[in-house]
Coordinates of C-alpha atoms in Angstrom, one line a residue:
X17 CA -16.7 -25.7 23.6
X18 CA -16.0 -21.8 24.5
X19 CA -17.6 -19.1 22.8
X20 CA -15.2 -17.0 20.7
X21 CA -14.0 -13.2 22.0
X22 CA -15.1 -11.5 19.5
X23 CA -13.7 -8.3 20.8
X24 CA -10.2 -9.8 20.5
X25 CA -11.4 -10.7 16.8
X26 CA -12.2 -7.4 15.9
X27 CA -9.0 -5.9 17.6
X28 CA -6.8 -8.6 15.4
X29 CA -8.9 -8.4 12.0
X30 CA -8.1 -4.6 13.1
X31 CA -4.4 -4.9 12.9
X32 CA -4.4 -7.2 10.1
X33 CA -6.3 -4.7 8.0
X34 CA -3.5 -1.8 9.2
X35 CA -0.7 -4.1 8.4
X36 CA -2.3 -4.3 5.0
X37 CA -2.8 -0.8 4.5
X38 CA 0.9 -0.2 5.2
X39 CA 2.4 -2.9 3.2
X40 CA 0.1 -1.0 0.2
X41 CA 1.1 2.3 0.7
X42 CA 4.6 1.4 1.3
X43 CA 4.7 -0.6 -1.9
X44 CA 2.8 2.7 -3.8
X45 CA 5.6 4.8 -2.8
X46 CA 8.6 2.2 -3.9
X47 CA 7.2 2.1 -6.9
X48 CA 6.6 5.7 -7.5
X49 CA 10.2 6.4 -6.6
X50 CA 11.6 3.1 -8.6
X51 CA 9.8 4.7 -11.7
X52 CA 11.1 7.7 -11.4
X53 CA 14.9 6.7 -10.6
X54 CA 14.5 4.2 -13.8
X55 CA 13.6 6.9 -15.7
X56 CA 16.5 9.4 -14.7
X57 CA 18.9 6.0 -15.2
X58 CA 17.9 5.8 -18.7
X59 CA 18.9 9.6 -19.5
X60 CA 22.5 8.6 -18.7
X61 CA 23.5 5.0 -19.2
X62 CA 25.3 4.3 -22.5
X63 CA 23.0 3.0 -25.2
X64 CA 25.7 0.5 -26.9
X65 CA 26.0 -1.5 -23.8
X66 CA 22.5 -2.7 -24.2
X67 CA 22.4 -2.8 -27.9
X68 CA 25.3 -4.9 -28.5
X69 CA 25.8 -7.8 -30.8
X70 CA 26.1 -10.1 -28.3
X71 CA 23.0 -10.5 -26.7
X72 CA 24.4 -12.0 -23.1
X73 CA 26.3 -8.8 -22.1
X74 CA 23.2 -6.8 -23.0
X75 CA 21.2 -9.0 -20.4
X76 CA 23.9 -8.5 -17.8
X77 CA 23.9 -5.0 -18.0
X78 CA 19.7 -4.8 -17.9
X79 CA 19.9 -7.0 -14.6
X80 CA 22.6 -4.8 -13.5
X81 CA 20.6 -1.3 -14.5
X82 CA 17.8 -2.9 -12.5
X83 CA 19.6 -3.7 -9.4
X84 CA 20.8 0.2 -9.8
X85 CA 17.3 1.4 -10.1
X86 CA 16.3 -0.2 -7.0
X87 CA 19.5 1.2 -4.8
X88 CA 18.8 4.9 -6.2
X89 CA 15.4 4.2 -5.3
X90 CA 16.3 3.7 -2.0
X91 CA 18.6 6.2 -1.5
X92 CA 16.1 9.0 -2.8
X93 CA 13.6 7.5 0.0
X94 CA 15.8 7.6 2.7
X95 CA 16.4 11.6 1.5
X96 CA 12.6 11.8 2.0
X97 CA 12.7 9.8 4.6
X98 CA 13.0 12.6 7.7
X99 CA 11.3 15.8 5.6
X100 CA 8.2 13.0 5.3
X101 CA 8.4 12.1 8.7
X102 CA 8.4 16.1 9.8
X103 CA 5.7 16.9 7.8
X104 CA 3.6 13.7 9.0
X105 CA 3.8 14.9 12.5
X106 CA 2.9 18.8 11.9
X107 CA -0.3 17.3 9.8
X108 CA -1.3 15.2 12.3
X109 CA -1.1 17.8 14.9
X110 CA -3.2 20.7 13.2
X111 CA -5.7 17.7 11.7
X112 CA -6.0 15.3 14.3
X113 CA -9.2 13.7 14.0
X114 CA -9.5 14.0 9.9
X115 CA -10.9 10.9 8.7
X116 CA -8.8 11.1 5.7
X117 CA -5.6 10.7 7.2
X118 CA -5.9 7.9 9.4
X119 CA -3.6 6.1 7.6
X120 CA -0.8 9.0 8.6
X121 CA 0.1 7.0 11.6
X122 CA 3.5 6.2 13.5
X123 CA 3.0 2.5 12.6
X124 CA 3.5 3.5 9.3
X125 CA 6.3 5.8 9.6
X126 CA 8.3 3.6 12.0
X127 CA 7.9 0.7 9.2
X128 CA 9.1 2.9 6.4
X129 CA 12.4 4.0 8.6
X130 CA 12.6 0.4 9.1
X131 CA 12.3 -0.7 5.5
X132 CA 15.0 2.1 4.4
X133 CA 17.2 0.8 6.9
X134 CA 16.8 -2.9 5.8
X135 CA 17.1 -2.3 2.4
X136 CA 20.0 0.0 2.6
X137 CA 22.0 -3.0 4.2
X138 CA 21.1 -5.1 1.9
X139 CA 21.8 -2.9 -1.2
X140 CA 25.3 -1.5 -0.1
X141 CA 26.7 -5.2 1.6
X142 CA 24.7 -7.5 -1.4
X143 CA 23.2 -5.8 -4.6
X144 CA 25.6 -3.5 -5.5
X145 CA 28.6 -5.7 -5.3
X146 CA 26.9 -8.5 -6.6
X147 CA 26.0 -6.0 -9.9
X148 CA 29.3 -5.1 -10.1
X149 CA 30.8 -8.5 -10.0
X150 CA 28.2 -9.7 -12.2
X151 CA 28.9 -7.1 -15.0
X152 CA 32.6 -8.0 -14.9
X153 CA 32.3 -11.7 -14.7
X154 CA 33.0 -14.0 -17.6
X155 CA 32.3 -17.4 -15.9
X156 CA 34.8 -19.7 -14.8
X157 CA 37.2 -21.3 -17.1
X158 CA 36.0 -24.7 -18.9
X159 CA 32.4 -24.1 -17.7
X160 CA 29.7 -23.3 -20.1
X161 CA 29.6 -19.9 -21.3
X162 CA 26.1 -17.6 -20.6
X163 CA 24.2 -15.8 -18.0
X164 CA 24.6 -18.0 -15.7
X165 CA 27.7 -19.2 -15.6
X166 CA 28.1 -15.4 -14.6
X167 CA 25.6 -15.7 -11.7
X168 CA 28.3 -18.8 -10.1
X169 CA 31.2 -16.5 -10.4
X170 CA 29.9 -13.7 -9.0
X171 CA 27.8 -16.1 -5.9
X172 CA 31.4 -17.3 -5.5
X173 CA 33.2 -13.9 -5.4
X174 CA 30.2 -12.4 -3.4
X175 CA 30.8 -15.4 -0.8
X176 CA 34.4 -14.5 -0.4
X177 CA 34.0 -10.6 -0.1
X178 CA 31.2 -11.5 2.7
X179 CA 33.7 -13.6 4.6
X180 CA 36.7 -10.9 4.0
X181 CA 34.4 -8.1 5.5
X182 CA 32.9 -10.1 8.3
X183 CA 36.7 -10.9 9.3
X184 CA 37.4 -7.2 8.8
X185 CA 34.8 -5.9 11.2
X186 CA 35.3 -8.5 13.9
X187 CA 38.7 -7.2 14.1
X188 CA 38.0 -3.8 14.3
X189 CA 35.3 -4.8 16.8
X190 CA 37.9 -6.3 18.7
X191 CA 40.2 -3.5 18.5
X192 CA 37.6 -0.8 19.6
X193 CA 35.9 -2.5 22.0
X194 CA 37.7 -5.5 23.4
X195 CA 35.0 -7.1 25.2
X196 CA 33.9 -10.8 24.9
X197 CA 30.0 -9.7 24.7
X198 CA 30.3 -7.6 21.9
X199 CA 32.7 -10.0 19.9
X200 CA 30.4 -12.8 20.5
X201 CA 27.1 -10.7 19.9
X202 CA 29.1 -10.4 15.9
X203 CA 27.9 -14.2 15.3
X204 CA 24.4 -13.1 15.3
X205 CA 24.3 -12.1 11.8
X206 CA 21.0 -10.1 11.7
X207 CA 20.8 -8.9 14.8
X208 CA 24.3 -7.4 15.3
X209 CA 26.6 -7.6 12.5
X210 CA 24.7 -5.8 10.1
X211 CA 23.7 -3.0 12.3
X212 CA 27.4 -2.9 13.0
X213 CA 28.6 -2.8 9.2
X214 CA 26.0 -0.3 8.7
X215 CA 26.9 1.9 11.8
X216 CA 30.4 1.8 10.2
X217 CA 29.2 2.4 6.8
X218 CA 27.0 5.9 8.2
X219 CA 30.1 6.9 10.1
X220 CA 32.2 6.8 7.2
X221 CA 29.1 8.7 4.8
X222 CA 28.7 11.4 7.8
X223 CA 32.3 12.1 7.4
X224 CA 32.1 12.6 3.8
X225 CA 29.2 14.7 4.4
X226 CA 31.1 16.7 6.6
X227 CA 33.8 17.4 4.1
X228 CA 31.2 17.5 0.8
X229 CA 28.8 19.9 2.2
X230 CA 31.2 23.2 3.3
X231 CA 32.3 22.5 0.0
X232 CA 28.9 22.6 -1.8
X233 CA 27.8 25.4 0.1
X234 CA 30.1 27.3 -1.2
X235 CA 29.9 26.0 -5.1
X236 CA 26.1 26.2 -4.7
X237 CA 26.8 30.4 -5.7
X238 CA 28.6 29.5 -8.8
X239 CA 26.5 26.7 -10.2
X240 CA 23.2 28.9 -9.2
X241 CA 25.3 31.6 -11.2
X242 CA 25.9 29.6 -14.2
X243 CA 22.2 28.7 -14.5
X244 CA 20.7 32.3 -14.0
X245 CA 21.4 35.3 -15.9
X246 CA 23.8 37.6 -13.9
X247 CA 23.1 41.7 -14.4
X248 CA 25.2 44.1 -16.0
X249 CA 27.5 45.7 -14.1
X250 CA 29.8 48.1 -15.7
X251 CA 30.0 46.0 -19.0
X252 CA 29.0 46.0 -22.2
X253 CA 28.0 43.0 -23.7
X254 CA 27.6 44.3 -27.3
X255 CA 31.9 44.7 -27.2
X256 CA 31.9 41.5 -25.7
X257 CA 30.0 39.9 -28.5
X258 CA 32.0 41.6 -31.2
X259 CA 35.4 40.4 -29.5
X260 CA 34.0 36.9 -29.0
X261 CA 33.2 37.1 -32.8
X262 CA 36.3 38.2 -33.8
X263 CA 38.3 35.7 -31.9
X264 CA 35.8 32.6 -32.9
X265 CA 36.5 33.7 -37.0
X266 CA 40.3 33.8 -36.3
X267 CA 40.4 30.5 -34.5
X268 CA 38.3 29.3 -37.6
X269 CA 40.7 30.7 -40.1
X270 CA 43.8 28.9 -38.4
X271 CA 41.6 25.7 -38.1
X272 CA 40.6 25.9 -41.8
X273 CA 44.3 27.0 -43.4
X274 CA 46.8 25.5 -41.0
X275 CA 49.7 26.2 -43.6
X276 CA 49.3 29.7 -43.6
X277 CA 51.0 29.9 -40.1
X278 CA 54.9 28.5 -40.3
X279 CA 54.4 27.9 -36.6
X280 CA 53.4 23.7 -35.6
X281 CA 49.6 24.2 -34.6
X282 CA 48.4 22.1 -31.9
X283 CA 44.7 21.3 -33.5
X284 CA 43.2 19.5 -30.1
X285 CA 44.1 22.5 -28.6
X286 CA 42.4 24.8 -31.4
X287 CA 39.1 23.0 -31.2
X288 CA 38.8 23.0 -27.7
X289 CA 39.5 27.0 -27.6
X290 CA 36.8 27.2 -30.5
X291 CA 34.0 25.3 -28.4
X292 CA 35.0 27.3 -25.4
X293 CA 34.6 30.9 -27.4
X294 CA 31.2 29.9 -29.2
X295 CA 29.9 28.6 -25.5
X296 CA 30.8 31.7 -24.3
X297 CA 29.6 33.4 -27.2
X298 CA 25.9 31.7 -26.7
X299 CA 26.2 32.6 -23.1
X300 CA 26.5 36.6 -23.8
X301 CA 23.4 36.0 -26.3
X302 CA 21.4 34.6 -23.7
X303 CA 22.4 37.5 -21.3
X304 CA 21.7 40.1 -24.0
X305 CA 18.1 38.7 -24.9
X306 CA 17.2 38.3 -21.3
X307 CA 14.8 40.8 -19.7
X308 CA 15.4 43.3 -17.2
X309 CA 13.3 41.4 -14.4
X310 CA 15.0 38.3 -15.5
X311 CA 18.2 39.8 -15.1
X312 CA 18.0 42.8 -12.6
X313 CA 15.9 40.5 -9.7
X314 CA 15.9 36.7 -10.7
X315 CA 19.7 36.7 -10.0
X316 CA 19.9 38.9 -6.9
X317 CA 17.2 37.0 -5.2
X318 CA 18.4 33.3 -6.0
X319 CA 21.7 34.6 -4.5
X320 CA 20.3 36.4 -1.4
X321 CA 17.9 33.1 -0.7
X322 CA 21.1 30.9 -0.8
X323 CA 22.9 33.2 1.3
X324 CA 20.0 33.1 4.0
X325 CA 19.8 29.5 3.9
X326 CA 23.6 28.9 4.4
X327 CA 23.8 31.8 7.1
X328 CA 20.7 30.2 9.1
X329 CA 22.4 26.5 8.6
X330 CA 25.6 28.2 10.0
X331 CA 23.4 29.8 13.0
X332 CA 21.6 27.1 13.9
X333 CA 24.8 24.5 14.0
X334 CA 26.4 27.4 16.3
X335 CA 23.4 27.3 18.4
X336 CA 23.2 23.5 18.8
X337 CA 26.8 24.2 19.9
X338 CA 25.9 26.0 22.7
X339 CA 23.1 23.7 23.7
X340 CA 25.3 20.5 23.5
X341 CA 27.6 21.9 26.2
X342 CA 24.4 23.3 28.6
X343 CA 22.0 20.4 28.0
X344 CA 22.6 16.9 27.7
X345 CA 18.8 16.6 25.5
X346 CA 20.6 18.0 22.5
X347 CA 22.4 14.5 21.9
X348 CA 21.5 12.4 19.2
X349 CA 19.5 9.4 20.5
X350 CA 17.4 7.0 18.9
X351 CA 13.6 6.3 19.8
X352 CA 11.7 3.1 19.5
X353 CA 8.1 4.0 19.2
X354 CA 7.1 6.9 16.9
X355 CA 4.8 9.2 18.5
X356 CA 3.4 11.5 16.4
X357 CA 0.7 14.2 16.5
X358 CA 1.8 14.8 19.9
X359 CA 4.1 18.0 20.1
X360 CA 6.1 19.6 17.4
X361 CA 9.7 19.1 17.0
X362 CA 10.0 23.2 16.5
X363 CA 10.1 25.8 18.5
X364 CA 8.2 28.1 15.9
X365 CA 5.8 25.2 14.7
X366 CA 4.6 24.6 12.0
X367 CA 6.7 27.5 10.1
X368 CA 9.4 26.2 12.0
X369 CA 8.9 22.4 10.6
X370 CA 8.5 23.7 7.1
X371 CA 12.2 25.5 7.9
X372 CA 13.3 22.5 9.1
X373 CA 12.6 20.8 5.3
X374 CA 13.7 23.3 3.2
X375 CA 16.9 22.9 5.1
X376 CA 17.5 19.4 4.8
X377 CA 17.0 19.5 1.3
X378 CA 19.3 22.4 0.7
X379 CA 22.0 20.4 2.6
X380 CA 21.5 17.3 1.0
X381 CA 21.7 19.2 -2.8
X382 CA 24.6 21.0 -1.6
X383 CA 26.7 17.6 -0.4
X384 CA 26.0 16.3 -3.8
X385 CA 27.4 19.2 -5.8
X386 CA 30.6 19.3 -3.1
X387 CA 30.8 15.3 -3.9
X388 CA 31.1 16.0 -7.3
X389 CA 32.8 19.1 -7.5
X390 CA 36.1 17.5 -5.3
X391 CA 38.8 16.4 -7.3
X392 CA 38.6 12.5 -5.8
X393 CA 35.1 11.9 -7.1
X394 CA 35.2 14.5 -10.0
X395 CA 35.4 11.3 -12.6
X396 CA 32.7 9.9 -11.3
X397 CA 30.4 12.7 -12.7
X398 CA 27.6 11.1 -14.8
X399 CA 27.5 12.2 -18.1
X400 CA 24.4 12.2 -20.6
X401 CA 24.0 9.1 -22.8
X402 CA 27.6 8.4 -22.0
X403 CA 28.2 6.9 -18.4
X404 CA 29.3 3.6 -18.2
X405 CA 27.8 0.4 -16.6
X406 CA 30.1 0.3 -13.9
X407 CA 30.2 4.0 -13.2
X408 CA 26.7 3.8 -12.5
X409 CA 27.5 1.7 -10.1
X410 CA 30.1 3.8 -8.3
X411 CA 27.2 6.5 -8.3
X412 CA 24.5 4.6 -7.1
X413 CA 26.9 3.4 -3.9
X414 CA 27.7 6.8 -3.2
X415 CA 24.5 8.4 -3.4
X416 CA 23.3 5.8 -1.1
X417 CA 25.7 6.1 1.5
X418 CA 25.1 10.1 1.8
X419 CA 21.8 9.7 1.6
X420 CA 21.4 6.7 4.0
X421 CA 23.6 9.1 6.1
X422 CA 21.1 11.9 5.9
X423 CA 19.1 11.4 8.7
X424 CA 22.4 11.3 10.9
X425 CA 23.8 14.1 9.8
X426 CA 20.3 16.3 10.3
X427 CA 20.3 15.3 13.7
X428 CA 23.7 15.2 15.1
X429 CA 23.8 19.0 13.5
X430 CA 21.0 20.0 15.4
X431 CA 18.4 20.5 12.2
X432 CA 15.6 19.1 13.3
X433 CA 14.9 17.9 17.2
X434 CA 12.9 14.7 15.5
X435 CA 14.8 11.5 16.9
X436 CA 15.9 8.9 14.8
X437 CA 13.7 5.7 14.9
X438 CA 14.5 1.9 14.4
X439 CA 17.9 0.7 13.9
X440 CA 18.9 4.5 13.0
X441 CA 19.2 5.4 16.2
X442 CA 21.3 2.5 17.2
X443 CA 24.6 3.5 16.4
X444 CA 27.3 3.6 19.0
X445 CA 28.9 6.3 18.4
X446 CA 25.6 9.2 18.7
X447 CA 26.2 9.1 22.5
X448 CA 29.6 10.4 22.5
X449 CA 29.7 13.8 23.5
X450 CA 33.1 14.5 22.3
X451 CA 32.4 13.5 18.5
X452 CA 29.3 14.7 18.5
X453 CA 30.6 18.0 19.7
X454 CA 33.7 17.8 17.5
X455 CA 31.7 17.2 14.6
X456 CA 29.5 20.3 14.8
X457 CA 32.5 22.7 15.3
X458 CA 34.1 21.1 12.5
X459 CA 31.0 21.7 9.9
X460 CA 30.4 25.2 11.1
X461 CA 34.1 26.1 10.7
X462 CA 34.8 24.3 6.9
X463 CA 31.4 26.1 6.2
X464 CA 32.4 29.5 7.2
X465 CA 35.7 29.1 5.6
X466 CA 34.7 28.2 2.4
X467 CA 32.1 30.6 2.1
X468 CA 34.7 33.3 3.3
X469 CA 37.0 31.9 0.7
X470 CA 34.9 31.8 -1.9
X471 CA 33.4 35.0 -1.4
X472 CA 36.5 37.1 -1.4
X473 CA 38.0 35.4 -4.6
X474 CA 34.5 35.7 -6.1
X475 CA 33.9 39.4 -5.3
X476 CA 37.9 40.1 -6.5
X477 CA 37.6 38.6 -10.0
X478 CA 33.8 40.3 -10.6
X479 CA 35.6 43.7 -9.9
X480 CA 38.3 43.2 -12.2
X481 CA 36.1 41.9 -15.0
X482 CA 33.7 44.5 -14.4
X483 CA 36.5 47.2 -14.3
X484 CA 38.5 45.4 -17.6
X485 CA 41.4 45.3 -15.6
X486 CA 41.4 41.4 -16.7
X487 CA 42.4 42.7 -20.5
X488 CA 45.6 44.6 -19.4
X489 CA 48.8 42.9 -20.1
X490 CA 49.8 43.5 -16.5
X491 CA 49.4 40.7 -14.4
X492 CA 46.8 41.1 -12.2
X493 CA 46.1 39.4 -8.5
X494 CA 43.9 36.6 -9.1
X495 CA 45.1 36.0 -13.0
X496 CA 47.9 33.5 -14.2
X497 CA 51.0 35.6 -15.9
X498 CA 51.4 34.6 -19.4
X499 CA 54.2 32.5 -20.0
X500 CA 57.3 34.2 -22.0
X501 CA 56.8 32.1 -24.8
X502 CA 52.6 32.8 -25.1
X503 CA 54.2 36.3 -25.0
X504 CA 56.7 35.8 -28.0
X505 CA 54.0 33.9 -29.9

């Protein structure tokens, strides 16, 4: 009888404990994200859908809400994935032999990338379609009513949808790559079909980021201007408050005494105008009560920070375009093994890594702002305690598509040198020079165009308002000409 090899046993035991430790860390991270997303979604859900007389509908909505919470947690994890990896690499470089960060290693980071990829596939292809069909189902005709009947109908609809999508992907593969081996590889569901389908979804997400991010970068200045107090530039706030109070009193008098005017009145329009005047008066009072530091220092600093971040993003993309023409190593590629703590992924060291993380978060926030500002997706914008369940599902799907494409988006634009880990680097279109080059050029061009248009229009409008030209009866460029009907009234 041979004696046991204690060295082999100790290595296996060490690997076992490392896997258990990685599972515990991943579970804790996901639980934290899940709790945050659950609190966030409960602020937007419509309470009437969860307190209905029919307990069946309330149960279905609760199940769908938990699925949406899971999907939103995965989306938030995808956003944090690349910044967490960059920061972990710099921490391991700065403290290579620290005992308290031994849990932070390449195996953990690589496992997190694989988990995000797996659950993103699961959420996009199965969970979110299931949640939508589940909320819309009523059970088959003639079957017993209840949650179980809805589950049967949802499963059947999901199977039909899976067959439809599978056929569409197989046909698309045959058209794009007319190769027998590539078509036969789609029969392997887990190894080829899901990554190929996710590659198509990720490509759509990257294209959506290309459209939404430049629009969001331009909209960030106006959004920040609404949240902060603007400085007084050739303005008399007391006069504006007096005029606003006078107009509000006149509208209130017309609403309370509609018979005093011989012309027919549109009461709904008058109420909207009154609400707009009240909102304007609150903003003017807020500006009057703001301190000089908040008014004259906070707003310019915020605008300067946005301008620096936006200009730095465009500059990095422009430099990356030149690198693509000169060096082949600038192309985005995948990395199977996560070798962290060996070399910095920024030429400026830790400072450059912090700048990369800030730019990634800034572009993600800008893409979300641009997404909800676009006319096509403006109707999806969630409302406080008044968002339907189907609208929550649509928002979670769109946010997951945007966030899961963020690592590929950041690496394609050259915002970071951190190579894509796991299946994120297996996308076929990442190796196409023309796609990557045109994508970078389009991003730089669209961002510059949106910023120039926004700044020229904003500066022109502010100057006109500052000099009081908007109150003149003459038509001014940038303001709509009053119609004859309005002038006669």
